[in-house]
């Protein structure tokens, strides 16, 4: 596998030679010509040294692991033999990098030797540009004048590999009726029919597929293929540790930065892919370089992104004056805001010019790695990560920017991934920037002023209305993320004073973390509704499970520290033995003033008996509602004890059986 590692040295040296020598292949056979064409295409697209050598060094091990699997999976003699392979990973996980290295390795004969003769490589962007096509046209698209040796390629289709990138971004439906499938490789058909016909092997029978996609798009694509092999690009704690070590080149500095990330579930959730780790490392770099044993000041994502922009925009060549930095930031933020407003994540040169970005500006932003060449749209640029575009849009919303409309706003059909409908991350960042300390990170380093006064008034008025009309929101978790980013104690208390009733949905540790923070500041809380799912499952590493229980314990403690809290409803939730005991301990606390308890659709570790015991020992309970909860003979015995409570006025119980919908009311 040494050749696999050497590919990175090769990538640094060969592009220049390839540009000059690859376009014409007069004396090569069909297969060698095809390999030369693919090599030329990949090397011309390669984003050279975008993240210095950190990414390349890090990817060496990651890609070697994947290459080992890919090298054997298409071999009929292999235990894992299959014709359909899926490469699954989040945005920035390295799927495109893997595809390019795989293609180059194949052109060198280091992989799939005698297994694959030809490869058809397509990105989702290329597929989305087609309304209809034929198999012959797909095969011929990379060949000079479209003159591909189609007969030779299709003569042994079992050695033909289709590499399809970002299939979850393809607009064409794969739900095509069997009768509409086509077997004629020359016939022009709708792209949906063409893809489905290839997947079902009506065309190119026996052909192979390597498909990359994100996890949330996997089900729709894999449904078209019965037997497949899935390779998931995961980012373990060990890999995160390795990345930080490579970036900081000093074990103590890396450990200090990594400790901050590991102690904050928002940061752990962010650092799931290499590019997010790079953003985090850049943001923390100056604080880490200053040394000392003091705690790093980043607490929220707003902190992190503000430090990232401040550190990059003040380190670039030519960024010597605050006027230069401010102008560049204004143009960058206008681009981000207009892009999200008009469903644009990949920008043309015209888009960049329309917001005032000059060639020098673009060169500077590329050198700072804030903007990058798009990996799937030729002659386009994109932000280093969607999170940075969203944060820049939030900053732009708080600046006085001139109005403009980017040319891409006029496109009729944005690609699936570019359809931007959820503006909550922008709102969350705006809340974060309302905190003076976080705002000053940018204002001091860049020399800009962000507008805050009217926004604070607006949010306070809006939250007062929501508090007075609880049914206007389904749940409060998105708001809690906003307030967690803000961290201004008085402002958070003012907002939370608007709410007597709160509903939260908890599915991740970070949901628990932000909910706990906000509920601790909710001084007038009377009614709490909870849905807790998935967080108490067996987790790796163990520390994640421990953190879940710590958050859960602190949240349950509110049941006896919030004097006004009189009603608790827990629905659609699952608990293990430990989390159930934590809840029961809070319910039996002498200072628990709950008068109403509603429990529905719960899964618990002890079949609910501990919860019932807790109810028996709660002297203040006046109303108990049990809807579709686990039951047993022991539970009914405990129910009898509950009914002996002289304070309890009403007890409702619905048997967890869909065939018995009646609610029994016991008074």
XYZ file of C-alpha atoms in Angstrom:
667
model
C 0.000 0.000 0.000
C 3.028 2.282 -0.114
C 2.004 3.438 -3.586
C -1.244 4.732 -2.119
C 0.557 7.051 0.253
C 2.891 8.257 -2.479
C -0.074 9.535 -4.469
C 0.031 12.789 -2.502
C 3.607 13.513 -3.533
C 2.572 12.645 -7.066
C -0.305 15.119 -6.890
C 2.041 17.933 -5.966
C 4.429 17.312 -8.841
C 2.393 16.128 -11.793
C -0.381 18.674 -12.544
C 1.939 20.982 -14.474
C 3.238 18.162 -16.669
C -0.254 16.814 -17.199
C -1.600 20.138 -18.425
C 0.984 20.193 -21.188
C 1.152 16.571 -22.205
C -2.240 14.928 -21.645
C -4.697 16.481 -24.163
C -3.510 14.443 -27.185
C -2.930 10.672 -27.182
C -2.069 9.629 -30.752
C -0.316 6.337 -30.043
C -2.276 4.883 -27.140
C -4.829 2.080 -27.216
C -8.444 2.671 -26.216
C -8.004 1.726 -22.577
C -4.786 3.675 -22.060
C -6.294 6.700 -23.830
C -9.300 6.475 -21.524
C -7.069 6.387 -18.445
C -5.076 9.369 -19.686
C -8.282 11.358 -20.247
C -9.500 10.626 -16.729
C -6.113 11.460 -15.233
C -6.081 14.780 -17.053
C -9.621 15.618 -15.908
C -8.929 14.857 -12.248
C -5.600 16.649 -12.071
C -7.008 19.767 -13.710
C -9.815 19.820 -11.131
C -7.615 19.075 -8.129
C -7.776 21.681 -5.382
C -4.074 21.881 -4.644
C -3.016 22.357 -1.008
C -6.253 24.044 0.082
C -5.480 23.385 3.725
C -1.707 23.311 3.550
C -0.301 19.856 4.246
C -2.523 19.121 7.245
C -5.357 17.715 5.154
C -3.118 15.696 2.847
C -1.217 14.138 5.728
C -4.430 13.395 7.592
C -6.122 11.879 4.553
C -3.216 9.529 3.856
C -4.339 7.107 6.560
C -8.062 7.642 6.006
C -7.931 7.016 2.278
C -5.591 4.047 2.585
C -8.183 2.343 4.804
C -10.910 2.969 2.221
C -8.680 1.920 -0.682
C -8.013 -1.426 0.968
C -11.736 -2.113 1.004
C -12.389 -0.800 -2.506
C -9.477 -2.726 -3.971
C -11.133 -6.076 -3.254
C -14.862 -5.431 -3.148
C -15.383 -5.739 -6.938
C -13.293 -8.906 -7.177
C -15.593 -11.973 -7.519
C -13.104 -13.944 -5.413
C -13.543 -11.554 -2.472
C -15.658 -12.364 0.593
C -17.231 -8.904 0.314
C -17.867 -9.092 -3.431
C -20.688 -6.887 -4.694
C -21.481 -4.844 -7.777
C -22.838 -1.818 -5.888
C -20.737 0.122 -3.375
C -21.872 3.188 -1.447
C -19.455 5.696 0.044
C -21.394 7.512 2.759
C -20.286 10.593 4.680
C -21.376 14.011 5.841
C -20.456 17.172 3.930
C -16.700 17.598 4.102
C -16.055 14.022 5.231
C -13.715 13.418 2.278
C -15.931 11.639 -0.257
C -14.702 13.736 -3.197
C -11.090 13.298 -2.099
C -11.553 9.518 -1.987
C -13.137 9.467 -5.445
C -10.311 11.462 -7.002
C -7.575 9.388 -5.406
C -9.346 6.177 -6.424
C -9.550 7.364 -10.031
C -5.881 8.328 -10.099
C -4.847 5.051 -8.492
C -6.769 3.154 -11.153
C -5.103 5.103 -13.970
C -1.739 4.016 -12.518
C -2.760 0.377 -12.317
C -2.505 0.354 -8.517
C -6.128 -0.674 -8.010
C -8.699 -2.845 -9.834
C -6.094 -4.255 -12.207
C -7.777 -6.737 -14.585
C -11.087 -6.074 -12.771
C -12.173 -2.761 -14.336
C -11.409 -1.704 -17.900
C -13.410 1.530 -18.200
C -14.906 4.092 -15.816
C -17.744 6.563 -16.406
C -17.417 9.359 -13.839
C -20.340 11.732 -13.207
C -21.072 14.331 -10.528
C -24.569 15.275 -9.408
C -24.080 18.694 -11.000
C -23.369 17.094 -14.380
C -26.408 14.827 -14.048
C -28.658 17.730 -13.077
C -27.679 19.591 -16.258
C -29.261 16.813 -18.344
C -32.963 16.501 -19.002
C -32.458 13.384 -21.082
C -29.541 11.381 -22.433
C -28.450 7.965 -23.659
C -25.906 5.522 -22.312
C -23.759 6.042 -25.413
C -23.764 9.783 -24.740
C -22.741 9.285 -21.109
C -19.867 7.044 -22.115
C -18.695 9.440 -24.831
C -18.822 12.723 -22.923
C -15.129 12.725 -21.886
C -13.749 11.596 -25.248
C -12.464 14.068 -27.864
C -15.346 14.997 -30.196
C -17.456 12.414 -28.350
C -15.766 9.599 -30.282
C -15.631 6.858 -27.657
C -15.014 3.185 -28.518
C -18.540 2.340 -27.331
C -18.544 -1.177 -28.770
C -15.310 -2.048 -26.962
C -16.550 -0.535 -23.690
C -19.910 -2.341 -23.727
C -18.515 -5.620 -25.042
C -17.565 -6.582 -21.493
C -19.836 -4.444 -19.304
C -18.897 -6.487 -16.229
C -15.650 -4.499 -16.281
C -17.415 -1.131 -16.638
C -17.600 0.975 -13.457
C -19.924 3.948 -13.008
C -18.720 6.437 -10.379
C -21.569 8.747 -9.355
C -20.788 11.546 -6.912
C -23.355 13.084 -4.540
C -26.317 11.042 -5.721
C -28.488 12.489 -2.956
C -28.186 15.840 -4.765
C -29.599 14.452 -8.026
C -33.020 15.898 -8.821
C -34.178 13.021 -11.012
C -36.506 10.553 -9.313
C -35.379 6.932 -9.118
C -38.921 5.721 -8.576
C -39.509 4.611 -12.173
C -42.044 1.988 -13.191
C -40.532 -1.267 -14.441
C -42.375 -0.931 -17.745
C -40.650 2.404 -18.455
C -37.115 1.020 -18.182
C -34.987 1.008 -21.332
C -32.441 -1.507 -22.666
C -31.362 0.428 -25.792
C -28.013 2.108 -25.072
C -28.457 4.492 -28.040
C -31.929 5.743 -27.152
C -32.384 9.181 -25.550
C -34.586 8.844 -22.466
C -35.288 11.014 -19.387
C -32.404 10.969 -16.928
C -34.576 9.274 -14.296
C -35.261 6.417 -16.740
C -31.601 6.206 -17.770
C -30.329 5.990 -14.189
C -33.002 3.501 -13.137
C -32.303 1.356 -16.197
C -28.606 1.289 -15.319
C -29.253 0.509 -11.652
C -31.599 -2.355 -12.606
C -29.047 -3.552 -15.210
C -31.458 -3.242 -18.118
C -28.508 -1.461 -19.732
C -24.884 -2.542 -19.351
C -25.765 -5.817 -17.603
C -23.246 -6.796 -14.964
C -21.779 -3.288 -14.692
C -20.428 -1.951 -11.384
C -21.294 1.143 -9.341
C -19.450 3.305 -6.822
C -21.821 5.937 -5.452
C -21.135 8.683 -2.910
C -23.858 10.370 -0.891
C -24.722 11.822 2.491
C -26.380 9.702 5.191
C -29.794 11.359 4.910
C -30.007 10.499 1.202
C -28.924 6.887 1.451
C -32.336 5.207 1.729
C -33.761 6.659 -1.493
C -30.798 5.484 -3.582
C -30.091 2.111 -1.983
C -33.727 1.102 -2.456
C -32.944 0.752 -6.176
C -30.155 -1.743 -5.496
C -30.816 -4.992 -3.666
C -27.350 -6.128 -2.624
C -24.793 -3.475 -1.805
C -21.728 -2.763 0.295
C -21.563 0.428 2.322
C -18.381 2.231 3.386
C -19.039 4.992 5.905
C -16.476 7.748 6.412
C -16.646 8.141 10.178
C -14.727 10.656 12.230
C -13.773 9.017 15.506
C -12.370 10.722 18.596
C -9.014 9.190 17.705
C -9.054 10.774 14.239
C -10.051 14.125 15.707
C -7.114 13.862 18.097
C -4.780 13.066 15.198
C -6.036 16.043 13.181
C -5.452 18.483 16.054
C -1.964 17.068 16.583
C -1.125 17.568 12.900
C -2.455 21.128 12.893
C -0.770 22.451 16.040
C 2.446 20.383 15.679
C 2.784 20.521 19.466
C 1.244 17.915 21.750
C 0.491 20.332 24.602
C -1.146 22.915 22.352
C -3.160 20.249 20.555
C -4.287 18.735 23.862
C -5.367 22.137 25.165
C -7.493 22.865 22.099
C -8.894 19.342 21.997
C -9.900 19.524 25.669
C -12.043 22.582 24.938
C -13.803 20.728 22.124
C -14.370 17.538 24.113
C -15.957 19.439 27.002
C -18.547 21.166 24.819
C -21.157 19.103 22.968
C -21.715 21.911 20.453
C -18.050 21.710 19.456
C -18.016 17.901 19.452
C -21.000 17.956 17.116
C -19.268 20.482 14.839
C -15.946 18.627 14.628
C -17.304 15.584 12.803
C -15.386 16.167 9.558
C -11.850 17.385 8.768
C -12.865 20.769 7.324
C -14.808 21.628 10.499
C -11.770 20.629 12.554
C -9.666 22.957 10.422
C -12.079 25.857 11.046
C -12.002 25.110 14.777
C -8.209 24.917 14.882
C -7.844 28.212 13.000
C -10.302 29.845 15.399
C -8.416 28.631 18.474
C -4.918 29.044 17.071
C -4.076 32.515 18.397
C -5.302 31.751 21.905
C -3.386 28.484 21.941
C -0.223 30.130 20.597
C -0.333 32.708 23.406
C 0.336 29.863 25.819
C -0.462 29.917 29.493
C -2.661 27.587 31.477
C -5.783 29.759 31.421
C -9.010 28.409 29.976
C -9.626 29.160 26.301
C -12.391 31.744 25.945
C -14.532 30.024 23.294
C -17.836 28.847 24.771
C -20.221 28.917 21.825
C -20.232 28.456 18.062
C -20.589 32.233 17.722
C -17.300 32.570 19.605
C -15.689 30.060 17.309
C -16.864 31.555 14.013
C -16.108 35.108 15.141
C -12.551 34.112 16.056
C -12.223 32.270 12.731
C -13.135 35.378 10.702
C -11.073 37.664 12.933
C -8.000 35.425 12.737
C -8.171 34.901 8.978
C -9.063 38.434 7.890
C -6.313 39.971 10.021
C -3.629 37.548 8.871
C -3.914 37.974 5.110
C -1.410 39.872 3.007
C -2.659 43.371 2.267
C -5.097 43.373 5.214
C -3.081 46.028 7.018
C -5.815 48.622 7.556
C -9.197 48.339 9.235
C -10.758 49.901 6.127
C -9.475 47.037 3.931
C -10.686 44.429 6.383
C -14.074 46.080 6.853
C -14.683 46.453 3.116
C -13.754 42.842 2.450
C -15.981 41.629 5.300
C -18.929 43.682 4.028
C -18.614 42.242 0.519
C -18.169 38.716 1.848
C -21.216 39.006 4.110
C -23.332 40.453 1.309
C -22.362 37.484 -0.873
C -23.295 35.060 1.911
C -26.630 36.732 2.597
C -27.650 37.035 -1.050
C -26.576 33.459 -1.684
C -28.763 31.960 1.038
C -31.644 34.261 0.165
C -31.529 33.071 -3.441
C -30.668 29.371 -2.914
C -27.051 29.751 -4.022
C -24.093 27.985 -2.433
C -21.883 27.866 -5.554
C -21.067 31.321 -6.922
C -20.095 32.392 -10.433
C -17.546 35.104 -11.153
C -20.517 37.337 -11.961
C -21.958 36.741 -8.493
C -18.660 37.742 -6.909
C -18.431 40.920 -8.990
C -22.034 41.886 -8.243
C -21.284 42.282 -4.524
C -18.138 44.298 -5.245
C -15.505 41.590 -4.844
C -12.502 42.336 -7.049
C -10.050 39.787 -8.429
C -7.657 40.817 -5.666
C -10.400 40.256 -3.067
C -11.185 36.806 -4.426
C -7.496 35.876 -4.495
C -7.167 37.012 -0.880
C -10.246 35.060 0.240
C -8.993 31.943 -1.555
C -5.556 32.330 0.026
C -7.257 32.615 3.426
C -9.371 29.573 2.481
C -12.644 31.345 3.251
C -13.688 30.837 -0.373
C -12.711 27.704 -2.295
C -13.126 26.492 -5.870
C -16.312 24.448 -6.075
C -15.590 20.722 -6.183
C -18.511 19.914 -8.489
C -19.286 23.125 -10.424
C -16.639 24.285 -12.890
C -15.627 27.970 -12.563
C -17.636 28.409 -9.371
C -16.622 29.283 -5.832
C -18.111 28.241 -2.519
C -17.607 29.076 1.143
C -15.246 26.731 2.984
C -18.310 25.391 4.827
C -22.015 26.199 4.892
C -21.655 27.118 8.588
C -19.278 29.938 7.643
C -21.648 31.215 4.945
C -24.499 31.185 7.477
C -22.418 33.058 10.045
C -21.321 35.648 7.477
C -24.972 36.086 6.499
C -25.831 36.762 10.157
C -23.046 39.354 10.392
C -24.296 40.911 7.150
C -27.814 41.142 8.563
C -26.425 43.314 11.374
C -24.522 45.665 9.040
C -25.693 48.495 6.810
C -25.098 46.898 3.413
C -26.039 48.192 -0.004
C -28.746 46.254 -1.816
C -27.885 44.060 -4.766
C -28.988 40.872 -6.455
C -26.504 38.262 -7.563
C -26.983 36.985 -11.150
C -27.485 33.424 -9.858
C -30.706 34.617 -8.237
C -32.288 34.360 -11.679
C -31.655 30.629 -12.097
C -34.909 28.721 -12.406
C -34.183 25.426 -10.701
C -31.610 25.383 -7.889
C -30.100 21.989 -7.146
C -31.479 20.022 -4.229
C -28.648 20.866 -1.840
C -28.858 24.559 -2.717
C -32.505 24.903 -1.727
C -32.049 26.797 1.495
C -35.194 26.867 3.611
C -33.977 26.766 7.211
C -32.780 30.200 8.341
C -32.612 29.190 12.020
C -28.760 28.955 12.037
C -28.635 32.608 10.931
C -31.068 33.646 13.659
C -29.033 31.676 16.196
C -25.840 33.495 15.177
C -27.607 36.874 15.358
C -28.592 36.097 18.950
C -24.984 35.167 19.636
C -23.727 38.446 18.196
C -26.104 40.416 20.424
C -23.703 39.496 23.230
C -21.252 42.397 23.466
C -18.248 40.233 24.310
C -18.740 38.055 21.229
C -19.547 41.009 19.019
C -16.339 42.777 20.049
C -14.256 39.886 18.718
C -15.206 41.043 15.221
C -15.687 44.750 15.827
C -12.267 45.224 17.410
C -10.260 43.151 14.939
C -12.076 44.139 11.731
C -13.092 47.692 12.599
C -16.820 47.274 11.942
C -19.941 48.157 13.921
C -22.860 45.753 14.184
C -26.390 47.009 14.848
C -27.950 45.591 18.020
C -30.359 47.950 19.802
C -33.425 47.553 17.608
C -32.853 43.818 17.242
C -32.913 43.312 21.011
C -36.179 45.230 21.304
C -37.690 43.251 18.440
C -36.765 39.889 19.940
C -38.072 40.834 23.390
C -41.416 41.923 21.911
C -41.641 38.809 19.752
C -40.903 36.470 22.666
C -43.478 38.240 24.843
C -46.093 37.512 22.179
C -45.018 33.860 21.908
C -45.167 33.508 25.678
C -48.698 34.929 25.751
C -49.764 32.601 22.922
C -48.089 29.216 23.638
C -49.736 27.448 20.712
C -47.903 29.627 18.180
C -44.825 27.377 18.521
C -44.653 23.595 18.512
C -41.671 23.534 20.851
C -39.029 25.877 22.251
C -35.813 24.003 21.454
C -34.814 26.242 18.475
C -35.255 29.333 20.664
C -33.123 27.739 23.371
C -30.277 27.305 20.891
C -30.484 31.037 20.191
C -30.380 31.934 23.881
C -27.529 29.524 24.559
C -25.497 31.299 21.871
C -26.287 34.643 23.481
C -25.100 33.821 27.041
C -26.052 37.331 28.241
C -27.516 36.479 31.648
C -29.893 39.448 31.929
C -31.099 39.247 28.333
C -31.710 35.493 28.635
C -33.655 36.004 31.874
C -35.748 38.722 30.231
C -36.627 36.408 27.364
C -37.335 33.411 29.597
C -39.570 35.500 31.869
C -42.010 35.524 28.941
C -42.666 31.800 29.344
C -44.840 30.069 31.912
C -45.050 26.953 29.724
C -42.152 25.286 27.910
C -42.011 22.321 25.505
C -38.682 20.759 24.542
C -37.672 17.847 22.291
C -34.385 16.186 23.211
C -32.581 13.852 20.808
C -28.907 14.719 21.334
C -26.658 15.741 24.201
C -26.493 19.267 22.855
C -30.316 19.508 23.039
C -30.089 18.643 26.727
C -27.259 21.112 27.266
C -29.014 24.131 25.756
C -32.383 23.235 27.309
C -30.839 22.970 30.757
C -29.137 26.352 30.337
C -32.386 28.096 29.410
C -34.617 26.350 31.945
C -32.226 27.364 34.713
C -32.954 30.974 33.698
C -36.736 30.470 33.488
C -37.810 31.985 36.813
C -41.596 31.786 36.297
C -41.837 28.284 34.832
C -45.121 26.544 35.736
C -45.527 23.807 33.110
C -42.850 21.680 31.432
C -43.413 19.215 28.595
C -40.557 16.878 27.626
C -39.830 14.381 24.892
C -36.529 12.549 25.396
C -35.336 10.092 22.757
C -32.166 8.187 21.880
C -29.749 9.893 24.261
C -29.563 7.121 26.868
C -28.639 4.376 24.426
C -25.292 2.617 24.722
C -22.831 5.106 23.290
C -19.228 5.149 22.235
C -17.250 6.628 23.800
C -18.563 6.060 27.321
C -17.967 9.708 28.211
C -20.867 10.717 25.962
C -23.270 8.564 27.983
C -21.920 10.005 31.232
C -22.433 13.537 29.983
C -26.029 12.697 29.017
C -26.724 11.531 32.561
C -25.117 14.610 34.122
C -27.274 16.935 32.002
C -30.350 14.809 32.729
C -29.675 14.855 36.475
C -29.366 18.648 36.479
C -32.538 19.011 34.439
C -34.481 16.691 36.781
C -33.231 18.719 39.742
C -35.324 21.598 38.418
C -38.406 19.630 39.508
C -37.590 20.517 43.095
C -35.706 23.811 42.666
C -38.349 25.620 40.592
C -40.979 26.570 43.167
C -43.567 27.584 40.569
C -43.274 24.373 38.547
C -46.580 22.558 39.095
C -47.068 20.433 35.981
C -44.798 17.959 34.202
C -45.652 16.064 31.038
C -43.287 13.447 29.601
C -44.265 11.901 26.277
C -42.714 9.818 23.495
C -39.625 9.144 25.575
C -37.295 6.273 26.323
C -35.200 5.829 29.456
C -32.764 3.224 30.666
C -32.526 2.057 34.283
C -30.148 4.825 35.354
C -31.990 7.746 33.759
C -35.272 6.404 35.162
C -33.818 6.305 38.680
C -32.596 9.893 38.280
C -36.130 10.981 37.364
C -37.650 9.026 40.258
C -35.241 10.572 42.750
C -36.335 14.046 41.658
C -40.035 13.129 41.863
C -39.644 11.903 45.452
C -37.625 14.914 46.618
C -39.209 16.700 49.562
C -39.200 20.031 47.722
C -40.917 18.714 44.573
C -44.163 20.711 44.284
C -45.604 19.009 41.205
C -49.392 18.799 41.310
C -49.972 17.384 37.818
C -48.033 14.560 36.186
C -48.800 13.294 32.671
C -46.912 10.327 31.247
C -47.538 8.880 27.789
C -45.826 6.520 25.361
C -42.826 5.841 27.563
C -40.215 3.128 27.427
C -38.348 2.579 30.694
C -35.833 0.125 32.059
C -37.913 -1.373 34.897
C -41.292 -1.561 33.164
C -42.403 1.553 35.000
C -42.443 0.166 38.528
C -39.850 2.615 39.894
C -41.806 5.541 38.464
C -44.952 4.296 40.199
C -43.123 3.980 43.486
C -41.982 7.587 43.088
C -45.570 8.678 42.466
C -46.720 6.870 45.621
C -44.250 8.881 47.706
C -45.092 12.271 46.169
C -47.484 13.951 48.646
C -48.410 16.937 46.457
C -49.745 15.133 43.374
C -53.381 15.947 42.583
C -53.714 14.808 38.971
C -52.085 11.788 37.336
C -52.522 10.808 33.678
C -51.018 7.595 32.291
C -51.410 7.000 28.574
C -49.985 3.921 26.843
C -47.278 3.177 29.387
C -45.837 -0.297 30.166
C -47.955 -2.312 32.591
C -47.546 -5.375 34.790
C -49.241 -7.031 37.761
C -46.814 -5.258 40.075
C -47.682 -1.953 38.447
C -51.414 -2.457 39.067
C -50.625 -3.222 42.692
C -48.714 0.046 42.921
C -51.570 1.825 41.170
C -53.766 0.770 44.070
C -51.344 2.459 46.462
C -51.427 5.589 44.314
C -55.225 5.717 44.571
C -55.010 5.553 48.362
C -53.327 8.954 48.297
C -55.960 11.267 49.870
C -54.677 14.297 47.957
C -54.974 12.681 44.495
C -58.213 13.822 42.854
C -58.050 12.220 39.404
C -56.068 9.372 37.915
C -56.446 8.593 34.210
C -55.014 5.395 32.763
C -55.138 4.147 29.187
C -54.021 0.560 28.554
C -51.159 0.415 25.990
C -53.156 -1.592 23.452
C -54.457 0.008 20.249
C -57.508 -2.254 20.360
C -58.559 -0.767 23.734
C -58.785 3.004 23.224
C -60.802 3.702 26.376
C -59.319 5.887 29.093
C -60.252 4.722 32.570
C -60.770 7.646 34.925
C -60.409 6.897 38.601
C -61.485 9.527 41.096
